[in-house]
Short mmCIF file of N, CA and C and ligand atoms in Angstrom, two decimals:
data_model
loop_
_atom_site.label_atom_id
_atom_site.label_comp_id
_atom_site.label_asym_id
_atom_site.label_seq_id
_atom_site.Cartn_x
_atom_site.Cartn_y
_atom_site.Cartn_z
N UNK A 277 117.08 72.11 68.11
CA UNK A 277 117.51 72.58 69.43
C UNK A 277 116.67 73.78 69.85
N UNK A 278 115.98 73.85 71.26
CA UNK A 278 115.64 74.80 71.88
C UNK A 278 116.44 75.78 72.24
N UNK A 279 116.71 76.70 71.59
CA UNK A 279 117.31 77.78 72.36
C UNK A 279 117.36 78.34 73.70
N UNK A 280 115.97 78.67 73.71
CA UNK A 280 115.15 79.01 75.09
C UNK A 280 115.87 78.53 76.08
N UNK A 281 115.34 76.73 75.87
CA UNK A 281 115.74 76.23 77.49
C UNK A 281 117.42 76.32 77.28
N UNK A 282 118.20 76.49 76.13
CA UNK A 282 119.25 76.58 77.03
C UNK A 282 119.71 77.73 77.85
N UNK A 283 119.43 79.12 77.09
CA UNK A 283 119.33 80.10 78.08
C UNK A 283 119.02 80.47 79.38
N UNK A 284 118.16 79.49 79.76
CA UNK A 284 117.81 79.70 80.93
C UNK A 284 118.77 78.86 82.23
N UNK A 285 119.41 78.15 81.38
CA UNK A 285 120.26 77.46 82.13
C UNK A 285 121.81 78.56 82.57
N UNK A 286 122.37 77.98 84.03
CA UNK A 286 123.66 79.42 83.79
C UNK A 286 124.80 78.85 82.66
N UNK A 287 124.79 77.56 82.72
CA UNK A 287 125.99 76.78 82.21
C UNK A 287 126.13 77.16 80.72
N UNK A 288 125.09 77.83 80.38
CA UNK A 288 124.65 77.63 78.77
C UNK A 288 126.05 79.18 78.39
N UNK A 289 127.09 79.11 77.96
CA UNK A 289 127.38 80.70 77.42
C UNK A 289 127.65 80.47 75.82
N UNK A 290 127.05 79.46 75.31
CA UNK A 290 127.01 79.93 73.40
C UNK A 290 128.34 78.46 72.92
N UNK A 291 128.11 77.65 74.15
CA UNK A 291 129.22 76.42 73.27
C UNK A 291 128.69 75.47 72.23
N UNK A 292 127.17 76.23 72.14
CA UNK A 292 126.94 75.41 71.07
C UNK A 292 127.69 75.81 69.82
N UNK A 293 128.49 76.93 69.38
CA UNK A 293 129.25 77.79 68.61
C UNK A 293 130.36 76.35 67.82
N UNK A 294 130.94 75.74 69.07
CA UNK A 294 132.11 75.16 68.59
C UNK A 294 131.68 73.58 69.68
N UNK A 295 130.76 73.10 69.94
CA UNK A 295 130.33 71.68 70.44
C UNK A 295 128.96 71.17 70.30
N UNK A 296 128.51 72.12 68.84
CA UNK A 296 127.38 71.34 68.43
C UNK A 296 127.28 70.33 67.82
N UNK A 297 126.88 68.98 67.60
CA UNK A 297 126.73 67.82 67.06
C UNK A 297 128.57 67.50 67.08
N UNK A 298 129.43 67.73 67.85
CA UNK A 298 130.56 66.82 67.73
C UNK A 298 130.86 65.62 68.21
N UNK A 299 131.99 65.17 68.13
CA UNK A 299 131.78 63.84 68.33
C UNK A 299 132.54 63.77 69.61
N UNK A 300 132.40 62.87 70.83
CA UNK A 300 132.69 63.41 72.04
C UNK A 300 133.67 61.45 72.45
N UNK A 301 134.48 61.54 72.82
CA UNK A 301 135.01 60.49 73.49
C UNK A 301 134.82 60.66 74.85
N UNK A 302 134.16 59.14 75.31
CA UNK A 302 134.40 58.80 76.99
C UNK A 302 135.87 58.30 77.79
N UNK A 303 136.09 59.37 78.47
CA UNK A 303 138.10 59.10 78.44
C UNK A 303 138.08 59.48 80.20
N UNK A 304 139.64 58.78 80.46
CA UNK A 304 139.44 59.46 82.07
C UNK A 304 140.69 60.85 81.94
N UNK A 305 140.49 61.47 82.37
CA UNK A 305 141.31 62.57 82.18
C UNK A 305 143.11 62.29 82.20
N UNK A 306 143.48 62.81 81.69
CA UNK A 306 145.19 62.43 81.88
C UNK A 306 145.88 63.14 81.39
N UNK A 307 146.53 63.45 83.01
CA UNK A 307 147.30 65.03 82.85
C UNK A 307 148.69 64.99 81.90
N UNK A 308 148.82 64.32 81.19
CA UNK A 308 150.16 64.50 80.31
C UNK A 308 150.23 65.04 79.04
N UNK A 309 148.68 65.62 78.56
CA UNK A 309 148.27 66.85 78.14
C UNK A 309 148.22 68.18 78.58
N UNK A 310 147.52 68.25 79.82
CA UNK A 310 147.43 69.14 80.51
C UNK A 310 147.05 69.17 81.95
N UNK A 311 147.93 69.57 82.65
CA UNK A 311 147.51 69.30 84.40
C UNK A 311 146.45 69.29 84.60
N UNK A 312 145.64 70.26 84.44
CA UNK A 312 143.99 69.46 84.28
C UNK A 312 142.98 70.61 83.61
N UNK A 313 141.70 70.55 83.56
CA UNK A 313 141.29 71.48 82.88
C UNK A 313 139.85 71.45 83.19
N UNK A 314 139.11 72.35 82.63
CA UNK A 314 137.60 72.32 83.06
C UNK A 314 136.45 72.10 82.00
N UNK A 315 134.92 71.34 82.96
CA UNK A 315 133.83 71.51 82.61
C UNK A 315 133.54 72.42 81.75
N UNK A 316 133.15 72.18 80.53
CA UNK A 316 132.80 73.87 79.80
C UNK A 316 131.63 74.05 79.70
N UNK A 317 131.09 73.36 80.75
CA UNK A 317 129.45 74.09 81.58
C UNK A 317 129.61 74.46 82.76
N UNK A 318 129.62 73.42 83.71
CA UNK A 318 129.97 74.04 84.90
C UNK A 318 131.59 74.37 85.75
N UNK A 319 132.13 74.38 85.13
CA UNK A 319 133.64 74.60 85.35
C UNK A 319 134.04 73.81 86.49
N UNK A 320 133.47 72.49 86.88
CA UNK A 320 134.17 71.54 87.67
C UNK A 320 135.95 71.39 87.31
N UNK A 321 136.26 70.77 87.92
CA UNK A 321 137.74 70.46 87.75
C UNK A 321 137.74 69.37 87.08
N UNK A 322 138.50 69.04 86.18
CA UNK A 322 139.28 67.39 85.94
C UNK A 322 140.83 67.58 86.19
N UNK A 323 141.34 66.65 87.03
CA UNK A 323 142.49 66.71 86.89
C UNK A 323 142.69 64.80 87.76
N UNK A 324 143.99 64.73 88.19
CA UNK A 324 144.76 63.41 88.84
C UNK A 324 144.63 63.69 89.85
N UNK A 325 144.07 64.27 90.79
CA UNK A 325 143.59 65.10 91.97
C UNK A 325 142.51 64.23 92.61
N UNK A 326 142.66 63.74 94.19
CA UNK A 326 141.74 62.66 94.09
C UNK A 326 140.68 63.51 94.50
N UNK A 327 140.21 64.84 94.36
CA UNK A 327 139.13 65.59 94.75
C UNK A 327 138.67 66.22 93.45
N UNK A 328 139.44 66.09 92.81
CA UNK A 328 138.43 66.09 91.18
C UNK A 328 138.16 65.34 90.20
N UNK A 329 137.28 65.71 88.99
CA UNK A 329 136.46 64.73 88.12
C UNK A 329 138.24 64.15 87.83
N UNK A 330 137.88 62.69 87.56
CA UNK A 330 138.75 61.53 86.51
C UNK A 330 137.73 61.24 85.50
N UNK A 331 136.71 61.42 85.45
CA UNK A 331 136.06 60.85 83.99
C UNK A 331 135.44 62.19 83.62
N UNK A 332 135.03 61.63 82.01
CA UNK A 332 134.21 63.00 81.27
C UNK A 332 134.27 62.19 80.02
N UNK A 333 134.04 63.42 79.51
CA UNK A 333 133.59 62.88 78.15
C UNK A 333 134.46 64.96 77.08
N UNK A 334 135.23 64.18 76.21
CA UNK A 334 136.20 64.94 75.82
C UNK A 334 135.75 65.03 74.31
N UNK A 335 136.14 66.14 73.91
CA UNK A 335 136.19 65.63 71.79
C UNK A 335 137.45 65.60 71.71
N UNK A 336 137.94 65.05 70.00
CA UNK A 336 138.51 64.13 70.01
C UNK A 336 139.58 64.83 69.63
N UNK A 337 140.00 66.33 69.99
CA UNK A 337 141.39 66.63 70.41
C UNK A 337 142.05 66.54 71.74
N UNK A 338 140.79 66.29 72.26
CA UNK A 338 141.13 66.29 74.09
C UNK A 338 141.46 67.98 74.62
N UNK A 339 140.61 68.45 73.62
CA UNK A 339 140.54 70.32 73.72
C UNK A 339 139.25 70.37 75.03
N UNK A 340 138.33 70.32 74.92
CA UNK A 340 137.06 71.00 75.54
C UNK A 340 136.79 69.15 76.00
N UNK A 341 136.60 69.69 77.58
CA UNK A 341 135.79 68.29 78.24
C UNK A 341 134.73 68.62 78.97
N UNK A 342 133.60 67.75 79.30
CA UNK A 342 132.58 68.01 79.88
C UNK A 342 132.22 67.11 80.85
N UNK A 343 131.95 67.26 82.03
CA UNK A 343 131.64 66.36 82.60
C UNK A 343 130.36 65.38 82.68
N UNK A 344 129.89 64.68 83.29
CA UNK A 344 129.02 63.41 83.32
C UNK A 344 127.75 64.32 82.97
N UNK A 345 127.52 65.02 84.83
CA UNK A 345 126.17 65.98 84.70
C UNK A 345 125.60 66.58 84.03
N UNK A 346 126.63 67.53 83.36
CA UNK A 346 126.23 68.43 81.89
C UNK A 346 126.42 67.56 80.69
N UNK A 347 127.09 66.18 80.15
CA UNK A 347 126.90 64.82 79.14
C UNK A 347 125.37 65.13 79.39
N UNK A 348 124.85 64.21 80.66
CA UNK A 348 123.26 64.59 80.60
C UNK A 348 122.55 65.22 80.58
N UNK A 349 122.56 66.26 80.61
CA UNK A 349 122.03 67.47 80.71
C UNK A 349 121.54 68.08 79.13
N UNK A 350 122.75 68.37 78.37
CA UNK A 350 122.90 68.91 77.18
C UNK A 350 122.89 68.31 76.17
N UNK A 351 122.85 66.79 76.38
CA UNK A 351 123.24 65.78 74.84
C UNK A 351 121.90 65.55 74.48
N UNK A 352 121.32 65.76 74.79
CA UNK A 352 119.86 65.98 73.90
C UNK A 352 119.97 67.36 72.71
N UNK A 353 120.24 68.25 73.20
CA UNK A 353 120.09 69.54 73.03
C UNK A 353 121.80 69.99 71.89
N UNK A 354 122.63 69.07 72.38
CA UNK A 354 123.89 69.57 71.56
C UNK A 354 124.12 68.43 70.61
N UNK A 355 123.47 67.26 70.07
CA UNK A 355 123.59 66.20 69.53
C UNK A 355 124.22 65.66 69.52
N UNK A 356 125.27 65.25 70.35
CA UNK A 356 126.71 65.11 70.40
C UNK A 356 126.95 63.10 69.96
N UNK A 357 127.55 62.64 69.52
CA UNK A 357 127.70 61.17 69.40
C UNK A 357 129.05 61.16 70.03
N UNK A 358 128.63 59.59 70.82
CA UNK A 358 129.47 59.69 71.66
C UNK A 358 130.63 58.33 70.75
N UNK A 359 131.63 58.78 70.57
CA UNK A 359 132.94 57.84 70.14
C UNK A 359 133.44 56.37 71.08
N UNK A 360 133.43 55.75 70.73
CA UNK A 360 133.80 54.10 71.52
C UNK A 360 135.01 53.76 71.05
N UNK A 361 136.04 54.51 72.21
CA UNK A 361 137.27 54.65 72.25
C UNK A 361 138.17 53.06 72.47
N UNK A 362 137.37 52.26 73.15
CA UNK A 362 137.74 51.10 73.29
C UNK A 362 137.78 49.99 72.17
N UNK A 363 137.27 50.57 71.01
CA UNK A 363 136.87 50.12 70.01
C UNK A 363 138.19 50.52 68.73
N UNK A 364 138.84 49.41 68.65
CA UNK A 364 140.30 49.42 68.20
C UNK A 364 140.14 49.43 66.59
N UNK A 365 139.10 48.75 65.99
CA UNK A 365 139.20 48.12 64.77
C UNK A 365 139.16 48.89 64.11
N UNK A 366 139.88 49.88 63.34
CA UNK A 366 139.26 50.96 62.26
C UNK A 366 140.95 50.95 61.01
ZN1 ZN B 234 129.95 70.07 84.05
#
């Protein structure tokens, strides 16, 4: 990982600390965890709100979600594997 370029980014404040190489589920948000919660790059909204994010990509407490833009943005850089939640067989 480049350090550099993430610094230079604003979104960047040190989540590589606790969302480096984790494992990230593609989920639509659902407030019966929590009314809704934010991007932990760009602090978009997710919530049941038809003016905010319904999809992201979550780890697999459904603690810290991220949205699509920053998924692309950073998953080079944070190694993240993404979990295939639809995927029952285990
Ligand atoms: Zn974001």
């Amino acid at each position: 990982m480049n350090i550099h370029d993430l610094e230079s980014d604003w979104r960047y404040t040190g989540q590589d600390k606790y969302l480096f190489g984790v494992q990230l589920e593609k989920q639509n948000f659902n407030s019966s965890i929590r009314d809704h919660d934010h991007c932990e790059f760009c602090f978009d909204t997710f919530s049941e709100a038809p003016e905010d994010l319904h999809e992201g990509y979550c780890t697999r407490d459904k603690y810290h979600w991220i949205c699509k833009d920053c998924f692309d943005d950073f998953k080079e850089k944070f190694s993240w594997e993404v979990i295939n939640v639809n995927d029952k067989k285990k």
